[in-house]
Coordinates of C-alpha atoms in Angstrom, one line a residue:
Chain A
M1 CA 62.5 -131.7 -194.3
Y2 CA 61.8 -132.7 -190.7
T3 CA 61.5 -136.3 -189.5
F4 CA 59.5 -136.9 -186.4
S5 CA 62.2 -138.1 -184.0
N6 CA 61.6 -141.5 -182.6
R7 CA 62.2 -140.5 -179.1
L8 CA 59.7 -137.7 -179.2
K9 CA 57.1 -140.1 -180.8
I10 CA 57.6 -142.7 -178.1
A11 CA 57.4 -140.1 -175.5
S12 CA 54.1 -138.8 -176.8
I13 CA 52.7 -142.3 -177.1
V14 CA 53.7 -143.0 -173.5
L15 CA 52.1 -139.8 -172.4
M16 CA 48.9 -140.8 -174.1
I17 CA 48.9 -144.3 -172.5
V18 CA 49.7 -143.0 -169.0
G19 CA 47.0 -140.3 -169.5
I20 CA 44.4 -142.8 -170.6
L21 CA 45.1 -144.9 -167.6
G22 CA 44.8 -141.8 -165.4
I23 CA 41.5 -140.8 -167.0
G24 CA 40.2 -144.4 -166.7
Y25 CA 41.2 -144.5 -163.0
G26 CA 39.3 -141.2 -162.5
F27 CA 36.1 -142.6 -163.9
I28 CA 36.4 -145.9 -162.0
S29 CA 37.1 -144.3 -158.7
S30 CA 34.3 -141.8 -158.9
P31 CA 31.3 -142.9 -156.7
S32 CA 28.2 -144.4 -158.3
T33 CA 25.9 -144.3 -155.3
V34 CA 25.0 -141.8 -152.6
E35 CA 26.5 -144.0 -149.9
E36 CA 29.9 -144.2 -151.7
A37 CA 29.9 -140.4 -152.1
K38 CA 29.2 -139.9 -148.4
A39 CA 32.0 -142.3 -147.5
M40 CA 34.4 -140.5 -149.8
V41 CA 33.6 -137.1 -148.3
A42 CA 33.8 -138.5 -144.8
A43 CA 37.2 -140.1 -145.5
D44 CA 38.4 -136.9 -147.0
A45 CA 37.2 -134.8 -144.0
H46 CA 38.8 -137.3 -141.7
G47 CA 42.1 -137.0 -143.5
H48 CA 42.0 -133.2 -143.2
G49 CA 41.0 -133.4 -139.5
G50 CA 44.0 -135.8 -138.8
G51 CA 46.3 -133.3 -140.5
H52 CA 45.2 -130.3 -138.5
G53 CA 44.8 -132.1 -135.1
E54 CA 41.7 -133.7 -133.7
G55 CA 41.3 -131.4 -130.8
H56 CA 40.7 -128.4 -132.9
H57 CA 38.2 -130.2 -135.0
E58 CA 36.2 -131.4 -132.0
E59 CA 36.2 -128.0 -130.4
V60 CA 34.7 -126.5 -133.5
G61 CA 32.1 -129.2 -133.5
T62 CA 31.0 -128.7 -129.9
H63 CA 31.0 -125.0 -130.3
H64 CA 28.6 -125.1 -133.2
E65 CA 26.2 -127.8 -132.2
P66 CA 24.3 -126.0 -129.5
K67 CA 23.7 -123.1 -131.9
V68 CA 22.3 -125.5 -134.5
T69 CA 19.9 -127.2 -132.1
H70 CA 18.7 -123.9 -130.8
H71 CA 18.0 -122.8 -134.4
A72 CA 16.2 -126.0 -135.2
E73 CA 14.0 -125.7 -132.0
A74 CA 13.0 -122.2 -132.9
E75 CA 12.1 -123.4 -136.4
E76 CA 10.1 -126.3 -135.0
G77 CA 8.3 -123.9 -132.7
H78 CA 7.1 -121.9 -135.6
H79 CA 6.4 -124.5 -138.3
G80 CA 6.1 -127.7 -136.4
E81 CA 6.0 -130.8 -138.6
V82 CA 6.5 -129.0 -141.9
A83 CA 9.9 -127.8 -141.0
H84 CA 11.0 -131.2 -140.0
G85 CA 9.9 -132.7 -143.3
Q86 CA 11.7 -130.0 -145.2
D87 CA 14.9 -130.6 -143.2
A88 CA 15.0 -134.3 -144.1
A89 CA 14.3 -133.4 -147.8
T90 CA 17.2 -130.9 -147.9
H91 CA 19.4 -133.5 -146.3
S92 CA 18.9 -136.1 -148.9
S93 CA 19.1 -133.6 -151.7
H94 CA 22.4 -132.4 -150.3
D95 CA 23.7 -135.9 -150.6
E96 CA 22.5 -136.2 -154.2
H97 CA 24.3 -132.9 -154.9
T98 CA 27.5 -134.2 -153.4
L99 CA 27.3 -137.4 -155.5
S100 CA 26.7 -135.5 -158.8
K101 CA 29.7 -133.2 -158.0
L102 CA 32.0 -136.1 -157.3
Q103 CA 30.8 -137.8 -160.5
N104 CA 31.5 -134.7 -162.4
R105 CA 35.1 -134.5 -161.4
P106 CA 36.7 -136.9 -164.1
W107 CA 34.4 -135.3 -166.8
A108 CA 35.4 -131.8 -165.8
A109 CA 39.1 -132.8 -165.8
V110 CA 38.8 -134.1 -169.3
L111 CA 36.9 -131.1 -170.5
I112 CA 39.5 -128.7 -169.1
A113 CA 42.5 -130.5 -170.7
A114 CA 40.7 -131.1 -174.0
F115 CA 39.7 -127.5 -174.3
F116 CA 43.1 -126.2 -173.1
F117 CA 45.0 -128.0 -176.0
F118 CA 42.2 -127.3 -178.5
M119 CA 42.3 -123.6 -177.7
I120 CA 46.1 -123.5 -178.3
A121 CA 45.5 -124.9 -181.8
L122 CA 42.6 -122.5 -182.4
G123 CA 44.5 -119.5 -181.1
A124 CA 47.4 -120.3 -183.4
L125 CA 45.0 -120.5 -186.3
V126 CA 43.6 -117.0 -185.4
F127 CA 47.1 -115.6 -185.2
Y128 CA 47.8 -117.1 -188.6
A129 CA 44.7 -115.6 -190.1
I130 CA 45.6 -112.2 -188.6
Q131 CA 49.1 -112.4 -190.1
H132 CA 47.5 -113.0 -193.5
V133 CA 45.0 -110.2 -193.2
A134 CA 47.5 -107.7 -191.8
Q135 CA 50.0 -108.6 -194.5
V136 CA 52.6 -109.0 -191.9
G137 CA 56.2 -108.8 -193.1
W138 CA 58.1 -110.6 -190.4
S139 CA 56.0 -113.8 -189.9
P140 CA 55.8 -115.7 -193.2
L141 CA 58.8 -117.8 -192.1
L142 CA 56.8 -119.0 -189.2
F143 CA 53.6 -119.9 -191.2
R144 CA 54.5 -123.6 -191.4
V145 CA 54.9 -123.7 -187.6
M146 CA 51.5 -122.1 -187.1
E147 CA 49.9 -124.5 -189.7
A148 CA 51.4 -127.5 -187.9
I149 CA 50.1 -126.3 -184.5
S150 CA 46.7 -125.8 -185.9
A151 CA 46.7 -129.4 -187.2
Y152 CA 45.5 -130.3 -183.8
L153 CA 42.3 -128.4 -184.5
F154 CA 40.6 -131.4 -186.2
P155 CA 41.2 -134.2 -183.7
G156 CA 40.6 -131.7 -180.9
A157 CA 37.3 -130.6 -182.3
V158 CA 36.2 -134.2 -182.8
I159 CA 37.0 -135.1 -179.2
L160 CA 35.2 -132.0 -177.9
Y161 CA 32.2 -132.7 -180.0
V162 CA 31.9 -136.3 -178.9
F163 CA 32.3 -135.1 -175.4
F164 CA 29.4 -132.6 -175.8
V165 CA 27.2 -135.3 -177.4
L166 CA 27.8 -137.6 -174.5
T167 CA 27.2 -134.8 -172.1
S168 CA 24.0 -133.5 -173.6
A169 CA 22.3 -136.1 -175.7
F170 CA 23.2 -139.1 -173.6
H171 CA 23.2 -137.3 -170.2
M172 CA 26.3 -139.1 -169.0
N173 CA 27.3 -136.4 -166.6
H174 CA 25.9 -133.3 -164.8
L175 CA 28.3 -130.7 -166.0
Y176 CA 25.6 -128.5 -167.4
I177 CA 22.7 -128.4 -165.0
W178 CA 20.4 -126.9 -167.6
M179 CA 20.6 -130.1 -169.6
D180 CA 18.8 -131.9 -166.7
P181 CA 15.0 -131.8 -167.5
E182 CA 14.4 -132.2 -163.7
V183 CA 16.3 -129.1 -162.9
M184 CA 14.8 -127.2 -165.8
A185 CA 11.3 -128.1 -164.7
H186 CA 11.8 -126.5 -161.3
D187 CA 13.9 -123.5 -162.2
G188 CA 12.0 -120.4 -163.3
I189 CA 15.1 -118.5 -164.2
L190 CA 16.4 -121.3 -166.5
Q191 CA 13.0 -121.7 -168.1
L192 CA 13.3 -118.1 -169.3
K193 CA 16.5 -119.1 -171.0
K194 CA 15.0 -122.2 -172.6
G195 CA 14.9 -120.7 -176.0
Y196 CA 18.7 -120.6 -176.0
L197 CA 19.7 -123.3 -173.5
N198 CA 18.2 -126.4 -175.1
I199 CA 20.1 -129.5 -176.2
P200 CA 19.4 -129.6 -180.0
F201 CA 20.3 -125.9 -180.4
F202 CA 23.4 -126.3 -178.3
L203 CA 24.6 -129.2 -180.4
I204 CA 23.8 -127.5 -183.7
R205 CA 25.7 -124.3 -182.6
S206 CA 28.7 -126.3 -181.5
A207 CA 28.8 -128.2 -184.7
I208 CA 28.6 -124.9 -186.7
F209 CA 31.6 -123.3 -185.0
L210 CA 33.7 -126.4 -185.0
A211 CA 33.0 -127.1 -188.6
G212 CA 33.7 -123.5 -189.6
W213 CA 37.0 -123.4 -187.9
V214 CA 38.2 -126.7 -189.2
L215 CA 37.1 -125.8 -192.7
Y216 CA 39.0 -122.6 -192.7
R217 CA 42.1 -124.4 -191.4
H218 CA 41.8 -127.0 -194.2
F219 CA 41.5 -124.5 -197.0
A220 CA 44.1 -122.0 -195.7
V221 CA 46.7 -124.7 -195.4
K222 CA 45.8 -126.2 -198.8
N223 CA 46.2 -122.8 -200.4
S224 CA 49.4 -122.1 -198.6
Y225 CA 50.9 -125.3 -200.0
A226 CA 49.5 -124.6 -203.4
Q227 CA 51.1 -121.1 -203.3
D228 CA 54.6 -122.8 -203.0
E229 CA 54.2 -124.4 -206.4
A230 CA 52.3 -121.6 -208.1
N231 CA 53.5 -119.2 -210.8
D232 CA 51.4 -116.2 -209.6
N233 CA 49.8 -115.0 -206.4
T234 CA 46.3 -116.4 -206.9
Y235 CA 46.5 -118.7 -203.8
Y236 CA 47.9 -115.9 -201.7
R237 CA 45.0 -113.7 -202.7
K238 CA 42.5 -116.5 -201.9
N239 CA 44.0 -117.0 -198.5
F240 CA 43.8 -113.3 -197.8
K241 CA 40.2 -113.3 -198.7
I242 CA 39.2 -116.4 -196.7
S243 CA 41.2 -115.2 -193.7
V244 CA 39.2 -112.0 -193.6
F245 CA 35.9 -113.9 -193.5
F246 CA 37.3 -116.4 -191.1
L247 CA 38.1 -113.6 -188.6
L248 CA 34.6 -112.2 -188.9
F249 CA 33.2 -115.6 -188.4
F250 CA 35.6 -116.4 -185.6
F251 CA 34.9 -113.4 -183.4
V252 CA 31.2 -114.0 -183.5
T253 CA 31.4 -117.8 -183.0
E254 CA 34.1 -117.5 -180.3
S255 CA 31.7 -115.4 -178.2
I256 CA 28.9 -117.9 -178.6
M257 CA 31.4 -120.7 -177.9
A258 CA 32.4 -119.1 -174.6
W259 CA 28.8 -118.6 -173.6
D260 CA 27.8 -122.2 -174.5
W261 CA 30.7 -124.2 -173.2
F262 CA 31.8 -122.2 -170.2
M263 CA 29.2 -119.7 -169.1
G264 CA 26.6 -122.5 -169.6
L265 CA 28.3 -124.3 -166.7
E266 CA 26.9 -121.5 -164.5
P267 CA 23.6 -120.7 -166.2
H268 CA 22.4 -118.4 -163.4
W269 CA 25.4 -116.1 -164.0
Y270 CA 26.4 -113.9 -166.8
S271 CA 29.1 -111.5 -167.7
T272 CA 29.5 -109.4 -170.8
L273 CA 33.2 -109.6 -171.4
F274 CA 33.5 -113.2 -170.6
A275 CA 34.0 -114.3 -174.2
W276 CA 36.9 -111.9 -174.7
Y277 CA 38.4 -113.1 -171.5
V278 CA 38.4 -116.7 -172.7
F279 CA 39.8 -115.4 -176.0
A280 CA 42.7 -113.6 -174.4
S281 CA 43.6 -116.8 -172.6
M282 CA 43.5 -118.7 -175.8
F283 CA 45.5 -116.2 -177.8
V284 CA 48.3 -115.8 -175.4
S285 CA 48.7 -119.5 -174.9
A286 CA 48.8 -120.0 -178.6
V287 CA 51.5 -117.4 -179.3
T288 CA 53.5 -119.0 -176.4
V289 CA 53.3 -122.4 -178.0
I290 CA 54.2 -120.9 -181.4
A291 CA 57.3 -119.4 -179.8
M292 CA 58.2 -122.7 -178.0
V293 CA 57.9 -124.8 -181.1
T294 CA 59.9 -122.3 -183.1
M295 CA 62.7 -122.3 -180.6
Y296 CA 62.6 -126.1 -180.6
L297 CA 62.9 -126.4 -184.4
K298 CA 65.5 -123.6 -184.5
S299 CA 67.6 -125.5 -182.0
K300 CA 67.4 -128.6 -184.3
G301 CA 68.7 -126.3 -187.1
L302 CA 65.5 -126.6 -189.2
L303 CA 64.5 -123.0 -189.4
E304 CA 67.4 -121.6 -191.4
Y305 CA 66.2 -118.0 -191.8
V306 CA 64.6 -117.5 -188.4
N307 CA 66.7 -115.2 -186.3
D308 CA 66.4 -113.7 -182.8
S309 CA 64.3 -110.8 -184.1
H310 CA 61.5 -113.2 -184.9
L311 CA 61.7 -114.6 -181.4
H312 CA 61.8 -111.0 -180.1
D313 CA 58.5 -110.3 -181.9
L314 CA 56.8 -113.4 -180.5
A315 CA 58.0 -112.6 -177.0
K316 CA 56.6 -109.1 -177.4
F317 CA 53.3 -110.6 -178.2
M318 CA 53.5 -112.9 -175.2
F319 CA 54.2 -110.0 -173.0
G320 CA 51.5 -107.7 -174.4
L321 CA 48.9 -110.4 -174.5
S322 CA 49.6 -111.5 -170.9
V323 CA 49.0 -107.9 -169.9
F324 CA 45.8 -107.9 -172.0
W325 CA 44.6 -111.1 -170.3
T326 CA 45.2 -109.5 -166.9
Y327 CA 43.4 -106.4 -168.0
L328 CA 40.3 -108.4 -168.9
W329 CA 40.6 -110.6 -165.8
F330 CA 40.7 -107.6 -163.6
G331 CA 38.1 -105.8 -165.6
Q332 CA 35.6 -108.6 -165.0
F333 CA 36.6 -109.2 -161.4
M334 CA 36.7 -105.6 -160.3
L335 CA 33.4 -104.5 -161.8
I336 CA 31.6 -107.4 -160.1
W337 CA 33.4 -107.0 -156.8
Y338 CA 32.8 -103.3 -156.8
A339 CA 29.0 -103.4 -157.4
N340 CA 28.7 -106.6 -155.5
I341 CA 25.2 -107.5 -156.9
P342 CA 24.4 -110.8 -155.4
E343 CA 23.4 -112.6 -158.6
E344 CA 26.8 -111.8 -160.1
A345 CA 29.0 -111.9 -157.1
G346 CA 28.2 -115.6 -156.4
Y347 CA 30.5 -116.6 -159.2
F348 CA 33.6 -115.0 -157.5
L349 CA 32.5 -116.0 -154.0
T350 CA 32.8 -119.7 -154.8
R351 CA 36.2 -119.1 -156.4
I352 CA 37.6 -116.9 -153.7
E353 CA 36.3 -119.2 -150.9
H354 CA 37.2 -122.6 -152.3
Y355 CA 39.8 -121.9 -155.0
N356 CA 41.7 -119.0 -153.4
L357 CA 45.2 -120.3 -154.3
V358 CA 44.2 -121.1 -157.9
F359 CA 42.2 -118.0 -158.5
F360 CA 44.8 -115.5 -157.3
G361 CA 47.9 -117.8 -157.8
M362 CA 47.3 -117.8 -161.6
L363 CA 48.0 -114.0 -161.6
L364 CA 51.5 -114.8 -160.6
F365 CA 52.0 -117.2 -163.5
N366 CA 50.0 -115.2 -166.1
F367 CA 51.0 -111.7 -165.2
V368 CA 53.7 -111.0 -162.6
F369 CA 56.3 -113.5 -163.8
P370 CA 56.0 -112.9 -167.6
F371 CA 55.7 -109.2 -167.0
L372 CA 59.0 -109.0 -165.1
V373 CA 60.9 -111.5 -167.3
L374 CA 59.8 -110.3 -170.7
M375 CA 60.0 -106.6 -170.0
N376 CA 63.7 -106.3 -170.9
S377 CA 64.4 -106.1 -174.6
D378 CA 67.5 -108.2 -174.4
F379 CA 65.9 -111.0 -172.5
K380 CA 63.3 -111.3 -175.2
R381 CA 66.0 -112.7 -177.5
V382 CA 67.3 -115.2 -175.0
N383 CA 65.8 -118.6 -175.7
W384 CA 65.7 -120.0 -172.2
F385 CA 64.2 -116.8 -170.8
V386 CA 61.4 -116.9 -173.3
M387 CA 61.0 -120.6 -172.6
M388 CA 60.7 -120.0 -168.9
A389 CA 58.1 -117.3 -169.3
G390 CA 56.3 -119.6 -171.8
I391 CA 56.1 -122.5 -169.3
S392 CA 54.8 -120.1 -166.7
I393 CA 52.1 -118.7 -169.1
L394 CA 50.9 -122.2 -170.1
I395 CA 50.7 -123.3 -166.4
G396 CA 48.8 -120.2 -165.6
H397 CA 46.3 -120.5 -168.4
Y398 CA 45.7 -124.1 -167.5
M399 CA 44.8 -122.8 -164.0
D400 CA 42.6 -120.2 -165.7
I401 CA 40.5 -122.8 -167.6
F402 CA 40.6 -125.0 -164.4
Q403 CA 39.1 -122.2 -162.3
I404 CA 36.4 -121.5 -165.0
V405 CA 35.2 -125.1 -165.1
M406 CA 35.9 -126.7 -161.7
P407 CA 34.0 -124.4 -159.3
S408 CA 30.9 -124.6 -161.5
T409 CA 30.9 -128.4 -161.8
V410 CA 32.7 -129.9 -158.8
G411 CA 32.5 -127.0 -156.4
E412 CA 34.3 -127.3 -153.0
L413 CA 34.9 -131.0 -153.5
W414 CA 37.7 -130.4 -156.0
S415 CA 41.3 -131.5 -155.8
F416 CA 44.1 -131.9 -158.2
G417 CA 45.0 -135.5 -158.6
V418 CA 45.1 -138.5 -160.9
P419 CA 42.1 -137.6 -163.2
E420 CA 43.4 -134.1 -163.8
I421 CA 47.0 -135.0 -164.3
G422 CA 45.9 -138.0 -166.5
S423 CA 43.8 -135.8 -168.7
I424 CA 46.7 -133.3 -169.1
L425 CA 49.2 -136.0 -170.0
F426 CA 46.8 -137.6 -172.5
F427 CA 46.0 -134.4 -174.4
L428 CA 49.6 -133.3 -174.2
G429 CA 50.7 -136.5 -175.8
L430 CA 48.1 -136.3 -178.4
F431 CA 49.0 -132.7 -179.1
I432 CA 52.7 -133.4 -179.5
F433 CA 51.9 -136.4 -181.7
V434 CA 49.6 -134.5 -184.0
V435 CA 51.6 -131.4 -184.3
F436 CA 54.9 -133.1 -184.9
S437 CA 53.4 -135.6 -187.4
A438 CA 52.0 -132.5 -189.2
L439 CA 55.5 -130.9 -189.2
A440 CA 57.0 -134.2 -190.6
K441 CA 54.5 -134.0 -193.5
T442 CA 55.4 -130.4 -194.3
P443 CA 57.2 -130.3 -197.6
S444 CA 59.2 -127.2 -196.9
F445 CA 59.5 -125.1 -193.7
V446 CA 59.8 -122.0 -195.9
A447 CA 56.6 -120.7 -197.5
K448 CA 58.4 -120.5 -200.8
R449 CA 56.4 -118.1 -202.9
N450 CA 54.8 -115.9 -200.2
P451 CA 55.1 -112.3 -201.4
F452 CA 56.4 -111.2 -198.0
L453 CA 59.0 -114.0 -197.7
E454 CA 62.0 -111.9 -198.7
E455 CA 61.1 -109.3 -196.1
S456 CA 60.6 -112.0 -193.5
K457 CA 64.0 -113.5 -194.2
H458 CA 65.7 -110.1 -193.7
F459 CA 63.6 -109.1 -190.8
H460 CA 65.6 -107.4 -188.2
Y461 CA 64.5 -105.5 -185.2
Chain B
M1 CA 91.4 -80.5 -177.6
A2 CA 91.5 -79.0 -181.0
S3 CA 89.4 -75.9 -181.3
K4 CA 88.7 -76.4 -185.0
V5 CA 86.4 -78.9 -186.7
I6 CA 85.9 -79.8 -190.3
Q7 CA 82.3 -80.0 -191.4
A8 CA 81.2 -82.2 -194.3
I9 CA 77.7 -81.8 -195.7
Y10 CA 75.9 -84.7 -197.4
N11 CA 72.5 -84.7 -199.1
D12 CA 71.6 -88.4 -198.7
D13 CA 71.4 -90.6 -195.7
D14 CA 72.8 -93.7 -197.4
I15 CA 75.9 -91.8 -198.4
L16 CA 76.2 -90.4 -194.9
M17 CA 76.1 -93.9 -193.4
S18 CA 78.8 -95.2 -195.7
A19 CA 80.9 -92.0 -195.0
V20 CA 80.5 -92.6 -191.2
K21 CA 81.8 -96.1 -191.6
R22 CA 84.8 -94.9 -193.7
V23 CA 85.7 -92.1 -191.3
K24 CA 85.5 -94.5 -188.4
E25 CA 87.7 -97.0 -190.2
A26 CA 90.3 -94.2 -190.8
H27 CA 90.2 -93.6 -187.0
H28 CA 89.1 -90.0 -187.0
H29 CA 86.9 -88.8 -184.2
I30 CA 83.4 -87.8 -185.2
E31 CA 82.4 -84.9 -183.0
E32 CA 78.7 -84.7 -184.0
I33 CA 76.3 -85.4 -186.8
Y34 CA 73.3 -83.2 -187.5
T35 CA 70.4 -84.8 -189.5
P36 CA 66.9 -83.5 -190.3
F37 CA 65.3 -86.8 -189.3
P38 CA 66.4 -90.0 -187.5
V39 CA 68.7 -92.1 -189.6
H40 CA 68.1 -95.8 -188.7
G41 CA 71.3 -97.4 -187.6
L42 CA 73.4 -94.2 -187.3
D43 CA 74.0 -94.6 -183.6
K44 CA 75.3 -98.1 -184.2
A45 CA 77.6 -97.0 -187.0
M46 CA 78.9 -94.2 -184.8
G47 CA 79.4 -96.6 -182.0
L48 CA 77.3 -94.7 -179.5
A49 CA 76.4 -96.4 -176.2
P50 CA 72.8 -97.6 -176.0
T51 CA 70.4 -95.4 -174.1
R52 CA 69.5 -96.2 -170.5
I53 CA 66.3 -94.2 -170.4
A54 CA 64.1 -97.3 -170.4
I55 CA 65.8 -98.4 -167.1
T56 CA 65.1 -95.0 -165.5
S57 CA 61.5 -95.2 -166.7
F58 CA 61.1 -98.6 -164.9
M59 CA 62.5 -97.2 -161.7
Y60 CA 60.2 -94.1 -161.9
G61 CA 57.3 -96.5 -162.4
C62 CA 58.3 -98.3 -159.2
V63 CA 58.3 -95.0 -157.4
G64 CA 54.9 -94.2 -158.8
I65 CA 53.3 -97.4 -157.6
T66 CA 54.9 -96.9 -154.1
V67 CA 53.5 -93.4 -153.9
A68 CA 50.0 -94.6 -154.8
V69 CA 50.1 -97.4 -152.3
L70 CA 51.4 -95.4 -149.4
M71 CA 49.0 -92.5 -150.2
M72 CA 45.9 -94.6 -150.4
N73 CA 46.9 -96.8 -147.5
F74 CA 47.3 -93.7 -145.3
I75 CA 44.2 -91.8 -146.5
M76 CA 41.7 -94.6 -146.9
I77 CA 42.8 -97.2 -144.3
E78 CA 44.9 -95.5 -141.6
D79 CA 43.8 -91.9 -141.3
W80 CA 40.1 -92.1 -141.6
P81 CA 38.7 -95.5 -142.3
Q82 CA 35.1 -94.5 -143.1
N83 CA 32.5 -96.9 -144.3
I84 CA 31.8 -95.6 -147.9
G85 CA 29.1 -97.6 -149.6
G86 CA 30.0 -100.7 -147.7
K87 CA 33.5 -101.0 -149.0
P88 CA 35.7 -102.9 -146.6
S89 CA 38.3 -100.4 -145.2
F90 CA 39.8 -102.6 -142.5
S91 CA 43.0 -103.4 -144.4
F92 CA 44.6 -102.3 -147.6
I93 CA 44.3 -105.7 -149.3
E94 CA 40.6 -106.0 -148.6
N95 CA 39.8 -102.8 -150.5
M96 CA 42.7 -103.2 -153.0
P97 CA 40.7 -103.7 -156.2
A98 CA 39.2 -100.2 -155.8
F99 CA 42.7 -98.8 -155.6
V100 CA 44.1 -100.6 -158.7
P101 CA 43.0 -98.0 -161.3
I102 CA 44.8 -95.3 -159.3
M103 CA 47.9 -97.4 -158.7
F104 CA 48.1 -98.2 -162.5
E105 CA 47.6 -94.6 -163.5
M106 CA 50.2 -93.3 -161.0
T107 CA 52.7 -95.8 -162.2
V108 CA 52.2 -94.7 -165.8
F109 CA 52.2 -91.1 -164.9
F110 CA 55.5 -91.2 -163.0
A111 CA 57.2 -93.5 -165.5
A112 CA 56.2 -91.3 -168.5
H113 CA 56.7 -87.8 -167.1
L114 CA 59.8 -88.3 -165.1
M115 CA 61.3 -90.1 -168.1
V116 CA 60.5 -87.2 -170.4
I117 CA 62.0 -84.8 -167.9
T118 CA 65.1 -87.0 -167.7
F119 CA 65.3 -86.9 -171.4
Y120 CA 65.1 -83.1 -171.5
M121 CA 67.8 -82.8 -168.8
R122 CA 70.2 -85.2 -170.4
S123 CA 69.8 -83.7 -173.9
K124 CA 69.9 -80.2 -172.4
L125 CA 66.6 -79.0 -173.9
W126 CA 64.5 -76.1 -172.5
P127 CA 62.2 -73.4 -173.8
F128 CA 64.7 -70.5 -174.2
K129 CA 67.7 -72.5 -175.2
K130 CA 69.8 -71.2 -178.0
A131 CA 69.7 -73.5 -181.1
E132 CA 73.1 -75.2 -181.7
N133 CA 72.7 -75.6 -185.4
P134 CA 75.9 -75.1 -187.4
D135 CA 74.0 -74.9 -190.7
V136 CA 70.3 -74.2 -191.1
R137 CA 70.0 -76.6 -194.0
T138 CA 70.5 -79.6 -191.6
T139 CA 66.9 -79.1 -190.4
D140 CA 65.6 -79.5 -193.9
D141 CA 67.4 -81.8 -196.3
H142 CA 71.1 -81.8 -195.6
F143 CA 73.2 -84.0 -193.3
L144 CA 76.3 -82.6 -191.6
M145 CA 79.2 -84.4 -190.1
E146 CA 81.7 -82.7 -187.8
V147 CA 85.1 -84.3 -187.5
T148 CA 87.9 -83.1 -185.1
L149 CA 90.8 -81.4 -186.8
N150 CA 94.4 -82.1 -185.7
N151 CA 96.5 -80.2 -188.2
N152 CA 95.5 -82.7 -190.9
E153 CA 93.1 -80.5 -192.9
D154 CA 94.2 -81.6 -196.4
E155 CA 94.1 -85.3 -195.6
L156 CA 90.7 -85.0 -194.0
T157 CA 89.3 -82.9 -196.8
R158 CA 90.4 -85.4 -199.3
L159 CA 88.8 -88.2 -197.4
L160 CA 85.5 -86.4 -196.9
V161 CA 85.2 -85.3 -200.5
D162 CA 86.0 -88.9 -201.4
T163 CA 83.1 -90.2 -199.3
G164 CA 80.6 -88.1 -201.3
A165 CA 80.4 -84.9 -199.3
V166 CA 78.9 -82.1 -201.4
E167 CA 80.6 -79.4 -199.3
V168 CA 83.5 -79.4 -196.9
K169 CA 84.5 -76.5 -194.7
V170 CA 86.6 -75.8 -191.7
S171 CA 85.0 -73.9 -188.8
E172 CA 85.5 -72.9 -185.2
K173 CA 84.1 -75.4 -182.7
H174 CA 81.1 -74.3 -180.8

């Protein structure tokens, strides 16, 4: 029996309050008119110029200006009045663009953090289903940990769905350009995708996957508890069966989810393995969190039969899945880099140009560090080593979701500040609160009548 | 060193394991054990040092990636930086994604093959090597334990028969 310690509860509530304030500040400080947006960009540029020295800045300016006028003169020579009119139009549309990007920033920050914690719960649920279907002998002792982590699935799903309703049906932000009827009307390429990219269908699809995942979680956990009190294996068999169908459902809906929520941010771009790439991120983060919560509970003396071989297995999964993620990251990047077809390469051009440190830096967190730390068999049994690798993996995969969402919504006007940190803190607090409340409600940390329980208790590697 | 060993033959791996523990407890030196298949935990029971072959493999992998990087940097960037299909050959890093498949394969190739060769050398295995089997049945269904003999034949025989050996005999050491 676990009681949600008061200190942890207060800490999670404080995180949520601080996070809400941060998110609120992000929305208040985002510009509402073109003039405000211009002023913000100018202030930002001034700040940068001051940092790097005015002289350099001016030099660049004078160097460029003659070229520009020359170009404009040539244009005028050819087109006369028409070119002039167009120029003014592009200028004002540029400002609109800047405004909508700056307005997107707090929304994007919320989406990133909301999805990041949601995907941990979802990944833990998939891992749980796989353990059932594969009839795994080592993991039944950790089932209650996985069930508790997946408890965040329901609140997380509700928040995400509300977010998408506000985004699409109420047009409260410009994250998805295809949701803007103005854009749709003038974009021939998007019109061809109208059959898929339309708001009612988008909302129906999202509702179906979220409902499907939440329902599986509900019944799987219910059966798992019922099995504790049962006299035969009926509930175990039921869970086996629904887990098989959940996995079939999941791998179809996960692909569609990745196209809808993330590829939809960049509707002129497409990549075949994108959904798997998002899945890899989800799965490795989830296994990491399972390992972290297991270590925490073990350190509190709550997981009696869990030994370092269980930790070793989780650490092996962290290691292997980190490499798997890197493989998919590189597979996607290298194919597009190599062929360099303009309509595909644009995606990575934005990321390399404006997000260089995030885009390549995450490799250090997601691949290099866990690879070197978790390679040694002995280190995989040492709690603080696994914890360090886990923190690195989680930071890295936050950066991963960040670099999927931000470049497509905020573009070069991004920064990492109050709205982003506020969103992380809010969802971290909520995640801790929900997961540990669920642990406190768990009747027993041992899945008592699971047929593989004895094997799991004596698991030794 | 004694030139004679006593050989005890067992026909079950569980009995062998408990025999190993008892012989170790009685402080006799186990020279060698021959089994038809890997017996899980036997090395621990015998007190053998853990293998270091994984460490050698890691180092061979490092050699492999170094070879790949130096090779491609010299060939593609330094020696003859041609424009091949518009790939940037100005510096190694600019064209690196194209080299990664080779870097990966070379790392695996070196790590795997050199480790296998290390294994052959350390365990003295080669094509025309004479088999060192004291009893042909140990390749099929019997387990054989060799214990060093120091003029204590009777005592050892009694101990080994007691541990469940189906056959105990004294022989010259190979």
